[in-house]
Amino acid sequence: MENIYRTIYCGNLRKENVGETVRVAGWINSIRNLGSLVFVTLRDETGIVQIISENVDLFKEVTRESTATITGEVRLRSDINPNMPTGEVEIVLKDITILGKCLNVLPFEVNRSKEASEETRLKYRYLDLRNPDVHDKIKFRVDVIDYIRSIMKDMNFTEITTPIITASSPEGARDFVIPSRNYKGKFYALPQAPQIYKQLLMVSGFNRYFQIAPCFRDEDCRADRTLEFYQLDFEMSFATDEDVYSVGERVFYDVFSRFGKKQVSAKPFRRIPFKEAMEKYGSDKPDLRNPLVIEDVTTIFNNTEFNGFKEKTIKAIKLECVDRPNSWFKKLEDFMKEKGAGGLAYIKVEENNEFKSTITKFLSKEEISGLTEKLNLQVGNVVFIIADNKNACKLSGILRTKLGEELDLIDKDKFEFCIINDFPMYEWNEEDNKWDFGHNPFSMPNGGLEALNNKEPGDIVAYQYDFVCNGCEMASGAVRNHDIEIMKKAFDIAGYDEEIIKNKFRSLYTAFQFGAPPHAGMAPGIDRMIMLLTDEENLREVQVFPPNVSGMDVLMGSPNELSEKQLQELHIKVRD
């Protein structure tokens, strides 16, 4: 009668198993042949265990990364390895069966796959994912998503899956389009987000909806953006922005407290209007771990004779002390010029509050006094000054970040959250000489129809908000526009007449005429959450099969060409 051995995972063996005969299965992780003894480690998803055998011939044809089943007796190791959870035991081999032989030379060492180029890693992603460090991040992602689902259900949200094949709509980014076989010349699109569907769910009478939603945007990839990503999409009927803030705060606080290893900012998170964020931090996604604050000193130089400051917006950043050589200041100036600044002025406050700077001779006593009073300057302080016509806020924000990094001012042991709200409803598009939506076209303007009718577009703010953590935009949302008259006027200002709304947003346009509830929601980015929690700097490190930075899937070979027959079925002709 065949012996039935206990099957156990590699990483679960402990000294309590000593004396048992067990069967383990996994990948051959390493082979060390000492002539009379062979030491093998076998790896599965749970960990690694050592196997020892005196039958050297058994392993002559065995290759690393082959899959195998090994049977043997568990015994204590004479040389305990404290770095392995199974380091107190080993398996004395009785039998080995090779299940799948590794026939080729490995393109990289699996356990050091992150040392290989990204292109090679993604081409052999199935090998890269065997690396426990890479593998565990995907499992970690699963655990986080499971926990998020439990939070949402605890708050009485209903999980509903919305369609992947939908209609193209002008939501900001480029759509991925799908040609129709049955309807010549017409196209489906992959959703940039479930935006319209979730609003329709609110009109349908669902109280609270959520899903872990795939989103698709035909945009250039970068470290924190890729073609396909996932977000926690949720919407609430009869809700205000504060209701959404409360849900978002719970999700972020609970997830980052449970899975992160850093201090999480207390609830409620700090609220910062968009205008204040731009003025004080030069960004709508400020890193509040950086203590530096930007000051507007334009009025001090209203009557200046210094050509570098004339008729410009002037921003200043004060530091208590900067002990760096002149070469460092020069490199900083060169950096800012690369970013588009005309230059970078800096002033050192020396004994007797005297200014030491190349621009001091161009400044009046009143300007020096005004700057000293405005910034409360003391001996030892250093002031950096940016002057620009249009981009002073943006450039000073870049400078603030650079100074924080260079001077090690950023506390790396914190997750510092804030909520940016009161975004501009519109922004001026100089290229097209028109007003465009500044954020989300489906947002409710603060003040409703009255604001749209009586205010200049640039003065209208919307009930739009972003959750930000450590300088990263983590979620974006809004109180939605549910009133058809407000919707028509809002789109009219952006150059869309009623016929365009009917055609592009037919479902919402019609649905809002059958009694729509006020509703609001937002969409935290799952990939960015995992990226921050794992201290990765690239979204592709926390996605299972991502494209490369050029948007190509080198594993599957996409995008690829279609056959002429396929093109004909889709009524498509490829042009050179």
Coordinates of C-alpha atoms in Angstrom, one line a residue:
M1 CA 0.0 0.0 0.0
E2 CA 1.4 3.5 -1.0
N3 CA 2.5 5.6 1.9
I4 CA 0.5 8.8 2.3
Y5 CA 2.7 11.6 3.5
R6 CA 1.6 14.8 5.1
T7 CA 1.7 17.7 2.6
I8 CA 2.9 20.9 4.1
Y9 CA 4.0 24.3 2.8
C10 CA 7.7 25.0 2.8
G11 CA 7.5 28.1 5.0
N12 CA 5.4 26.4 7.7
L13 CA 7.9 23.8 8.9
R14 CA 9.1 24.2 12.4
K15 CA 10.8 22.2 15.1
E16 CA 7.4 20.8 16.1
N17 CA 7.5 18.9 12.9
V18 CA 10.7 17.0 13.7
G19 CA 10.3 13.3 13.2
E20 CA 7.5 13.7 10.6
T21 CA 7.7 12.5 7.1
V22 CA 6.4 15.3 4.9
R23 CA 5.9 16.2 1.3
V24 CA 6.7 19.7 0.1
A25 CA 6.4 21.3 -3.4
G26 CA 7.9 24.4 -4.9
W27 CA 10.7 25.9 -6.9
I28 CA 14.4 24.8 -6.6
N29 CA 15.8 27.9 -5.1
S30 CA 19.5 26.9 -4.7
I31 CA 21.7 23.8 -5.1
R32 CA 25.0 23.4 -3.2
N33 CA 26.9 20.3 -4.1
L34 CA 29.7 19.4 -1.5
G35 CA 30.7 16.2 -3.2
S36 CA 29.3 13.8 -0.7
L37 CA 26.3 15.9 0.3
V38 CA 23.9 18.1 -1.6
F39 CA 22.1 21.0 0.1
V40 CA 19.0 22.2 -1.7
T41 CA 16.5 25.0 -0.7
L42 CA 13.0 24.7 -1.9
R43 CA 10.8 27.8 -2.2
D44 CA 7.0 28.3 -2.4
E45 CA 4.8 31.3 -1.6
T46 CA 5.1 30.8 2.1
G47 CA 8.9 30.6 2.4
I48 CA 12.0 28.5 2.0
V49 CA 13.1 25.2 3.6
Q50 CA 16.5 23.4 3.4
I51 CA 16.7 19.8 2.1
I52 CA 19.8 17.6 2.5
S53 CA 20.7 14.5 0.5
E54 CA 23.6 12.0 0.3
N55 CA 22.4 10.9 -3.1
V56 CA 24.4 13.4 -5.2
D57 CA 23.5 11.7 -8.5
L58 CA 19.8 12.6 -8.0
F59 CA 20.7 16.3 -8.5
K60 CA 23.0 16.1 -11.5
E61 CA 20.2 17.1 -14.0
V62 CA 18.3 19.3 -11.6
T63 CA 18.3 23.0 -12.4
R64 CA 17.4 26.0 -10.3
E65 CA 13.9 27.4 -10.7
S66 CA 12.6 23.9 -11.8
T67 CA 9.4 22.9 -9.9
A68 CA 9.7 19.7 -7.7
T69 CA 7.9 17.6 -5.1
I70 CA 10.2 16.4 -2.3
T71 CA 9.4 13.9 0.3
G72 CA 11.5 13.3 3.4
E73 CA 11.9 13.3 7.2
V74 CA 12.1 16.5 9.2
R75 CA 15.0 16.8 11.6
L76 CA 16.7 19.6 13.6
R77 CA 19.5 21.4 11.8
S78 CA 23.0 21.4 13.4
D79 CA 23.6 24.9 12.1
I80 CA 20.6 27.0 12.9
N81 CA 19.9 29.8 10.5
P82 CA 18.2 32.6 12.5
N83 CA 17.4 34.5 9.3
M84 CA 15.0 31.9 8.1
P85 CA 11.7 31.1 9.8
T86 CA 12.4 27.5 9.0
G87 CA 16.0 27.8 10.0
E88 CA 15.8 25.3 12.9
V89 CA 14.9 22.4 10.7
E90 CA 15.7 20.6 7.4
I91 CA 14.3 17.7 5.4
V92 CA 16.3 14.6 4.9
L93 CA 15.5 13.6 1.3
K94 CA 13.7 10.3 0.6
D95 CA 12.4 11.1 -2.9
I96 CA 12.3 13.9 -5.4
T97 CA 10.0 14.3 -8.5
I98 CA 10.8 17.1 -11.0
L99 CA 7.4 18.5 -12.1
G100 CA 8.5 21.2 -14.5
K101 CA 12.2 21.6 -15.6
C102 CA 13.7 25.0 -16.0
L103 CA 15.3 24.5 -19.5
N104 CA 16.7 28.0 -20.2
V105 CA 19.4 30.2 -18.6
L106 CA 17.7 32.7 -16.3
P107 CA 17.6 36.3 -17.6
F108 CA 18.3 37.4 -14.0
E109 CA 18.7 36.0 -10.6
V110 CA 15.2 35.7 -9.3
N111 CA 16.0 36.8 -5.8
R112 CA 17.8 39.9 -7.2
S113 CA 15.4 40.6 -10.0
K114 CA 15.1 44.3 -9.1
E115 CA 18.8 44.8 -10.1
A116 CA 17.8 44.0 -13.7
S117 CA 16.5 46.6 -16.1
E118 CA 12.8 47.3 -16.0
E119 CA 12.4 46.2 -19.6
T120 CA 13.9 42.8 -18.8
R121 CA 11.9 42.4 -15.6
L122 CA 8.6 43.2 -17.4
K123 CA 9.4 40.9 -20.3
Y124 CA 9.9 38.0 -17.8
R125 CA 7.4 39.4 -15.3
Y126 CA 6.4 35.8 -14.2
L127 CA 10.1 35.3 -13.1
D128 CA 10.3 38.8 -11.5
L129 CA 7.1 38.0 -9.5
R130 CA 8.8 34.9 -8.0
N131 CA 11.1 37.3 -6.1
P132 CA 9.6 37.3 -2.6
D133 CA 10.0 41.1 -2.3
V134 CA 8.1 41.7 -5.6
H135 CA 5.6 38.8 -4.9
D136 CA 4.8 40.0 -1.4
K137 CA 3.9 43.5 -2.6
I138 CA 1.2 42.0 -4.8
K139 CA -0.1 39.9 -1.9
F140 CA 0.1 43.1 0.3
R141 CA -2.1 44.9 -2.3
V142 CA -4.7 42.1 -2.1
D143 CA -4.8 42.4 1.7
V144 CA -5.2 46.2 1.6
I145 CA -8.1 45.9 -1.0
D146 CA -9.8 43.3 1.2
Y147 CA -9.6 45.6 4.2
I148 CA -10.9 48.5 2.2
R149 CA -13.9 46.4 1.1
S150 CA -14.6 45.6 4.8
I151 CA -14.4 49.3 5.7
M152 CA -16.9 50.3 3.0
K153 CA -19.3 47.6 3.8
D154 CA -19.1 48.5 7.5
M155 CA -20.3 52.0 6.4
N156 CA -23.2 50.5 4.5
F157 CA -21.9 51.0 1.0
T158 CA -23.2 48.6 -1.6
E159 CA -20.6 47.1 -4.0
I160 CA -21.7 47.4 -7.6
T161 CA -19.7 46.7 -10.7
T162 CA -20.2 49.1 -13.6
P163 CA -19.5 48.4 -17.3
I164 CA -16.0 48.3 -18.8
I165 CA -17.2 48.9 -22.4
T166 CA -18.9 52.3 -22.6
A167 CA -19.2 55.5 -24.6
S168 CA -16.4 58.1 -25.2
S169 CA -16.9 61.3 -23.3
P170 CA -14.7 64.5 -22.9
E171 CA -13.6 64.0 -19.3
G172 CA -10.1 65.4 -19.6
A173 CA -7.8 62.6 -20.7
R174 CA -7.8 60.7 -24.0
D175 CA -10.0 57.6 -24.2
F176 CA -9.0 54.2 -25.3
V177 CA -11.5 53.5 -28.1
I178 CA -12.9 50.2 -29.3
P179 CA -14.1 50.0 -32.9
S180 CA -17.5 48.4 -33.4
R181 CA -17.9 45.4 -35.7
N182 CA -21.6 45.7 -36.0
Y183 CA -21.9 49.5 -36.3
K184 CA -19.6 50.8 -39.0
G185 CA -17.7 53.9 -38.1
K186 CA -18.8 53.9 -34.5
F187 CA -16.7 53.2 -31.4
Y188 CA -17.0 52.1 -27.8
A189 CA -14.5 53.4 -25.2
L190 CA -12.9 52.1 -22.0
P191 CA -13.9 54.2 -19.0
Q192 CA -11.5 56.8 -17.8
A193 CA -13.5 56.4 -14.5
P194 CA -17.1 55.1 -13.7
Q195 CA -18.1 58.8 -13.3
I196 CA -21.3 58.9 -15.2
Y197 CA -22.4 55.4 -14.1
K198 CA -22.0 56.2 -10.4
Q199 CA -24.0 59.3 -10.8
L200 CA -26.7 57.3 -12.6
L201 CA -26.7 54.9 -9.7
M202 CA -27.6 57.7 -7.3
V203 CA -30.5 58.7 -9.6
S204 CA -31.5 55.0 -9.6
G205 CA -32.1 55.2 -5.8
F206 CA -29.0 53.5 -4.5
N207 CA -27.9 55.2 -1.3
R208 CA -24.2 54.4 -1.1
Y209 CA -22.2 52.7 -3.9
F210 CA -18.6 51.6 -4.2
Q211 CA -16.4 49.4 -6.3
I212 CA -12.6 48.8 -6.8
A213 CA -12.8 50.2 -10.3
P214 CA -10.4 49.8 -13.2
C215 CA -9.8 53.0 -15.1
F216 CA -8.2 53.5 -18.5
R217 CA -6.5 56.7 -19.8
D218 CA -4.5 57.0 -23.0
E219 CA -1.8 59.2 -21.5
D220 CA 1.9 59.2 -21.3
C221 CA 3.2 57.0 -18.5
R222 CA 5.3 58.3 -15.6
A223 CA 6.2 57.2 -12.1
D224 CA 2.8 57.9 -10.6
R225 CA 0.6 57.4 -13.7
T226 CA 0.0 54.5 -16.1
L227 CA -2.4 53.5 -18.8
E228 CA -4.6 51.3 -16.5
F229 CA -5.1 51.8 -12.8
Y230 CA -7.5 51.1 -10.0
Q231 CA -9.4 53.3 -7.7
L232 CA -11.8 53.0 -4.8
D233 CA -14.8 54.6 -6.5
F234 CA -17.7 55.7 -4.2
E235 CA -20.7 57.9 -4.3
M236 CA -23.3 58.9 -1.8
S237 CA -26.8 60.3 -2.4
F238 CA -28.3 63.2 -0.3
A239 CA -24.7 64.0 0.8
T240 CA -22.5 67.0 1.3
D241 CA -18.8 67.5 0.9
E242 CA -18.3 67.0 4.7
D243 CA -20.0 63.6 4.4
V244 CA -17.5 62.6 1.8
Y245 CA -14.6 64.0 3.8
S246 CA -15.7 61.8 6.8
V247 CA -15.7 58.6 4.7
G248 CA -12.4 59.5 3.0
E249 CA -10.8 60.2 6.4
R250 CA -11.8 56.9 7.8
V251 CA -10.6 55.0 4.7
F252 CA -7.2 56.7 4.6
Y253 CA -6.7 56.8 8.4
D254 CA -7.7 53.2 9.0
V255 CA -5.8 51.8 6.0
F256 CA -2.6 53.7 6.7
S257 CA -2.7 53.1 10.4
R258 CA -3.2 49.3 9.9
F259 CA -0.7 48.7 7.0
G260 CA 1.7 51.6 7.3
K261 CA 4.8 51.9 9.5
K262 CA 4.7 55.7 10.0
Q263 CA 2.8 58.2 12.0
V264 CA -0.6 59.1 10.4
S265 CA -2.0 62.6 10.8
A266 CA -4.9 62.8 13.1
K267 CA -8.5 63.2 12.0
P268 CA -10.0 65.4 10.8
F269 CA -7.4 66.1 8.2
R270 CA -6.4 69.7 7.7
R271 CA -8.6 71.5 5.1
I272 CA -6.7 74.0 2.8
P273 CA -8.5 76.0 0.1
F274 CA -6.8 75.7 -3.4
K275 CA -5.8 79.4 -3.4
E276 CA -4.1 79.2 0.0
A277 CA -2.3 76.0 -1.1
M278 CA -0.9 77.7 -4.1
E279 CA 0.1 80.8 -2.3
K280 CA 1.7 79.1 0.7
Y281 CA 3.1 75.9 -0.9
G282 CA 3.1 76.6 -4.6
S283 CA 1.2 73.4 -5.3
D284 CA -2.3 71.9 -5.1
K285 CA -0.7 68.8 -3.7
P286 CA 1.5 70.2 -0.9
D287 CA 3.9 68.0 1.1
L288 CA 3.1 69.2 4.6
R289 CA 6.0 67.3 6.0
N290 CA 8.1 70.2 4.6
P291 CA 8.0 73.1 7.1
L292 CA 8.9 75.8 4.6
V293 CA 6.2 78.3 3.7
I294 CA 6.1 80.7 0.7
E295 CA 5.5 84.3 1.4
D296 CA 4.2 86.8 -1.2
V297 CA 6.3 89.9 -1.1
T298 CA 5.2 91.6 -4.3
T299 CA 3.8 94.7 -2.7
I300 CA 7.1 95.5 -1.0
F301 CA 8.6 95.9 -4.5
N302 CA 5.7 97.8 -6.1
N303 CA 7.9 100.8 -6.9
T304 CA 11.2 99.0 -7.2
E305 CA 14.0 100.2 -9.5
F306 CA 15.4 96.7 -9.8
N307 CA 14.6 95.4 -13.3
G308 CA 14.6 91.8 -12.1
F309 CA 11.6 92.6 -9.9
K310 CA 9.7 95.2 -11.9
E311 CA 6.1 94.3 -12.7
K312 CA 6.5 90.7 -11.5
T313 CA 4.9 88.5 -8.8
I314 CA 7.6 88.0 -6.2
K315 CA 7.7 85.0 -3.8
A316 CA 10.1 84.5 -0.9
I317 CA 11.1 81.5 1.2
K318 CA 12.9 82.1 4.5
L319 CA 15.2 79.5 6.1
E320 CA 16.6 79.9 9.6
C321 CA 20.1 79.0 8.6
V322 CA 21.8 77.4 5.5
D323 CA 25.4 76.2 6.1
R324 CA 26.3 75.4 2.5
P325 CA 29.2 76.5 0.2
N326 CA 28.6 79.1 -2.6
S327 CA 28.8 76.2 -5.2
W328 CA 25.6 74.8 -3.6
F329 CA 23.7 78.1 -4.1
K330 CA 24.9 78.2 -7.7
K331 CA 23.7 74.6 -8.4
L332 CA 20.3 75.6 -6.9
E333 CA 20.1 78.6 -9.2
D334 CA 21.0 76.4 -12.2
F335 CA 18.3 74.0 -11.2
M336 CA 15.6 76.7 -11.0
K337 CA 16.7 78.0 -14.4
E338 CA 16.2 74.5 -15.9
K339 CA 12.7 74.6 -14.4
G340 CA 11.9 77.8 -16.2
A341 CA 12.9 80.5 -13.7
G342 CA 14.7 83.6 -15.0
G343 CA 17.0 83.4 -12.0
L344 CA 17.2 82.8 -8.3
A345 CA 18.1 85.6 -5.8
Y346 CA 19.1 84.8 -2.3
I347 CA 19.9 87.1 0.7
K348 CA 22.0 86.2 3.7
V349 CA 21.2 88.2 6.9
E350 CA 24.5 89.0 8.6
E351 CA 25.5 90.8 11.8
N352 CA 23.6 94.1 12.4
N353 CA 20.9 92.7 10.1
E354 CA 22.9 93.6 7.1
F355 CA 21.9 92.0 3.8
K356 CA 24.6 90.1 1.9
S357 CA 23.5 89.5 -1.7
T358 CA 24.3 90.3 -5.3
I359 CA 21.0 92.2 -5.5
T360 CA 21.4 94.3 -2.3
K361 CA 22.8 97.3 -4.2
F362 CA 19.6 97.4 -6.3
L363 CA 17.3 97.5 -3.3
S364 CA 16.1 100.7 -1.5
K365 CA 16.2 101.0 2.3
E366 CA 12.4 100.9 2.4
E367 CA 12.5 97.5 0.5
I368 CA 15.1 96.1 2.8
S369 CA 13.1 97.3 5.8
G370 CA 9.8 95.9 4.4
L371 CA 11.4 92.5 3.7
T372 CA 12.9 92.4 7.2
E373 CA 9.5 93.2 8.8
K374 CA 7.4 91.0 6.6
L375 CA 9.6 87.9 7.1
N376 CA 10.7 88.7 10.6
L377 CA 14.3 88.3 9.5
Q378 CA 17.0 87.6 12.1
V379 CA 20.8 87.3 11.9
G380 CA 21.7 84.0 10.2
N381 CA 18.5 83.8 8.1
V382 CA 18.7 83.1 4.4
V383 CA 15.9 84.3 2.0
F384 CA 15.4 82.8 -1.5
I385 CA 13.4 85.0 -3.9
I386 CA 11.6 84.0 -7.1
A387 CA 10.2 86.7 -9.5
D388 CA 8.1 85.8 -12.5
N389 CA 5.2 87.1 -14.5
K390 CA 2.9 84.0 -14.6
N391 CA 4.6 81.1 -12.9
A392 CA 5.8 82.5 -9.6
C393 CA 3.6 80.2 -7.6
K394 CA 4.6 77.1 -9.5
L395 CA 8.3 78.0 -9.5
S396 CA 8.4 78.8 -5.8
G397 CA 6.6 75.5 -5.1
I398 CA 9.4 73.7 -7.0
L399 CA 12.0 75.6 -5.0
R400 CA 10.2 74.8 -1.7
T401 CA 10.3 71.1 -2.5
K402 CA 13.9 71.2 -3.7
L403 CA 15.0 73.1 -0.5
G404 CA 13.2 70.6 1.7
E405 CA 14.9 67.7 0.0
E406 CA 18.4 69.2 -0.2
L407 CA 18.4 70.4 3.4
D408 CA 16.7 67.2 4.7
L409 CA 13.8 69.1 6.2
I410 CA 11.1 66.5 5.3
D411 CA 10.1 64.1 8.1
K412 CA 10.2 60.7 6.3
D413 CA 8.4 59.0 9.3
K414 CA 5.0 60.6 8.7
F415 CA 2.0 60.2 6.5
E416 CA 0.8 63.8 6.4
F417 CA -2.7 64.1 5.0
C418 CA -4.7 67.2 4.0
I419 CA -7.8 68.0 2.0
I420 CA -7.5 70.6 -0.8
N421 CA -10.9 72.1 -1.6
D422 CA -12.5 75.1 -3.3
F423 CA -10.8 74.4 -6.7
P424 CA -11.5 76.9 -9.5
M425 CA -14.4 75.8 -11.6
Y426 CA -12.7 77.1 -14.8
E427 CA -9.2 77.9 -16.0
W428 CA -8.3 80.0 -19.0
N429 CA -7.0 78.1 -22.1
E430 CA -4.6 80.5 -23.9
E431 CA -4.1 78.1 -26.8
D432 CA -7.8 77.9 -27.6
N433 CA -8.6 81.4 -26.2
K434 CA -11.5 80.0 -24.1
W435 CA -12.5 78.9 -20.6
D436 CA -12.1 75.2 -19.8
F437 CA -13.2 73.2 -16.8
G438 CA -10.4 73.3 -14.3
H439 CA -11.1 70.0 -12.6
N440 CA -14.2 67.8 -13.0
P441 CA -17.0 69.0 -15.4
F442 CA -19.6 67.3 -13.3
S443 CA -19.0 69.4 -10.2
M444 CA -21.4 71.7 -8.5
P445 CA -20.3 75.4 -8.6
N446 CA -20.3 77.0 -5.2
G447 CA -23.3 79.4 -5.4
G448 CA -25.1 77.4 -8.1
L449 CA -26.8 79.1 -11.0
E450 CA -26.5 82.5 -9.4
A451 CA -22.7 82.2 -9.3
L452 CA -22.5 81.1 -12.9
N453 CA -24.7 84.0 -14.1
N454 CA -23.2 86.8 -12.0
K455 CA -19.5 86.0 -11.5
E456 CA -16.5 86.0 -13.8
P457 CA -15.6 82.4 -14.7
G458 CA -12.2 82.8 -13.1
D459 CA -13.8 83.8 -9.8
I460 CA -16.1 80.7 -9.6
V461 CA -15.0 78.0 -7.2
A462 CA -16.5 74.5 -7.2
Y463 CA -17.3 71.9 -4.6
Q464 CA -14.2 70.0 -5.7
Y465 CA -11.6 68.4 -3.4
D466 CA -8.5 66.3 -3.4
F467 CA -7.1 64.2 -0.6
V468 CA -3.3 64.7 -0.5
C469 CA -0.6 62.8 1.3
N470 CA 3.1 63.6 1.4
G471 CA 2.9 65.6 -1.8
C472 CA 0.9 63.0 -3.7
E473 CA -2.7 63.4 -4.9
M474 CA -4.4 60.4 -3.4
A475 CA -8.1 61.0 -4.3
S476 CA -10.2 63.4 -6.2
G477 CA -13.9 64.1 -5.8
A478 CA -16.7 66.6 -5.8
V479 CA -20.3 67.4 -4.9
R480 CA -21.9 66.7 -8.2
N481 CA -24.0 68.9 -10.4
H482 CA -27.5 67.3 -10.3
D483 CA -29.5 70.2 -11.7
I484 CA -30.0 70.3 -15.5
E485 CA -30.2 74.1 -15.7
I486 CA -26.9 74.5 -13.7
M487 CA -25.4 71.8 -15.9
K488 CA -26.4 73.6 -19.2
K489 CA -25.0 76.9 -18.0
A490 CA -21.8 75.4 -16.6
F491 CA -21.0 73.6 -19.9
D492 CA -22.0 76.7 -21.9
I493 CA -19.3 78.7 -20.2
A494 CA -16.8 76.0 -21.3
G495 CA -18.0 76.2 -24.9
Y496 CA -20.4 73.2 -24.9
D497 CA -23.9 74.0 -26.1
E498 CA -27.0 72.0 -25.1
E499 CA -26.8 69.8 -28.2
I500 CA -23.3 68.7 -27.2
I501 CA -24.5 67.8 -23.7
K502 CA -27.4 65.8 -25.2
N503 CA -25.0 63.9 -27.4
K504 CA -22.0 63.5 -25.2
F505 CA -23.8 63.1 -21.8
R506 CA -27.2 61.8 -23.0
S507 CA -27.7 59.6 -20.1
L508 CA -27.1 62.2 -17.4
Y509 CA -28.9 64.9 -19.4
T510 CA -32.0 62.7 -19.6
A511 CA -31.8 61.2 -16.1
F512 CA -31.5 64.6 -14.4
Q513 CA -35.0 65.4 -15.7
F514 CA -36.5 62.6 -13.7
G515 CA -35.7 63.8 -10.2
A516 CA -32.0 63.5 -9.3
P517 CA -30.9 63.6 -5.6
P518 CA -28.0 65.7 -4.5
H519 CA -25.0 63.4 -4.5
A520 CA -21.2 63.5 -3.9
G521 CA -18.3 61.2 -3.9
M522 CA -14.6 60.7 -4.7
A523 CA -12.1 58.1 -5.9
P524 CA -9.0 57.2 -3.8
G525 CA -6.2 55.7 -6.0
I526 CA -5.5 52.2 -5.0
D527 CA -2.1 52.0 -6.7
R528 CA -0.9 55.2 -5.1
M529 CA -2.0 54.0 -1.7
I530 CA 0.0 50.8 -2.1
M531 CA 2.9 52.8 -3.5
L532 CA 3.1 55.0 -0.4
L533 CA 2.5 52.1 2.0
T534 CA 5.4 50.1 0.5
D535 CA 7.7 53.1 0.1
E536 CA 8.0 52.5 -3.6
E537 CA 8.4 55.5 -6.0
N538 CA 6.9 53.8 -9.1
L539 CA 3.3 52.6 -9.6
R540 CA 4.6 49.8 -11.8
E541 CA 6.2 48.1 -8.8
V542 CA 2.8 47.5 -7.2
Q543 CA 0.9 46.4 -10.3
V544 CA 1.0 42.8 -11.3
F545 CA 1.4 43.0 -15.1
P546 CA 2.1 46.7 -15.9
P547 CA 3.2 48.2 -19.2
N548 CA 6.6 49.8 -19.4
V549 CA 7.2 53.6 -19.2
S550 CA 6.5 53.8 -22.9
G551 CA 3.1 52.2 -22.5
M552 CA 4.1 48.9 -24.1
D553 CA 3.3 45.5 -22.6
V554 CA 6.6 43.7 -23.4
L555 CA 5.3 40.6 -21.8
M556 CA 2.2 40.1 -24.0
G557 CA 3.6 42.1 -27.0
S558 CA 1.0 44.8 -27.1
P559 CA 0.1 47.0 -28.8
N560 CA 0.3 44.7 -31.8
E561 CA -0.9 44.7 -35.3
L562 CA -4.2 43.2 -36.5
S563 CA -4.6 41.0 -39.6
E564 CA -6.2 42.5 -42.6
K565 CA -9.2 40.3 -42.1
Q566 CA -9.7 41.7 -38.5
L567 CA -9.3 45.2 -39.8
Q568 CA -11.9 44.7 -42.5
E569 CA -14.3 43.3 -39.9
L570 CA -13.9 46.4 -37.9
H571 CA -14.2 48.7 -40.9
I572 CA -10.7 50.1 -40.3
K573 CA -8.0 51.2 -42.7
V574 CA -4.5 51.8 -41.3
R575 CA -2.9 55.0 -42.7
D576 CA 0.8 55.6 -42.9

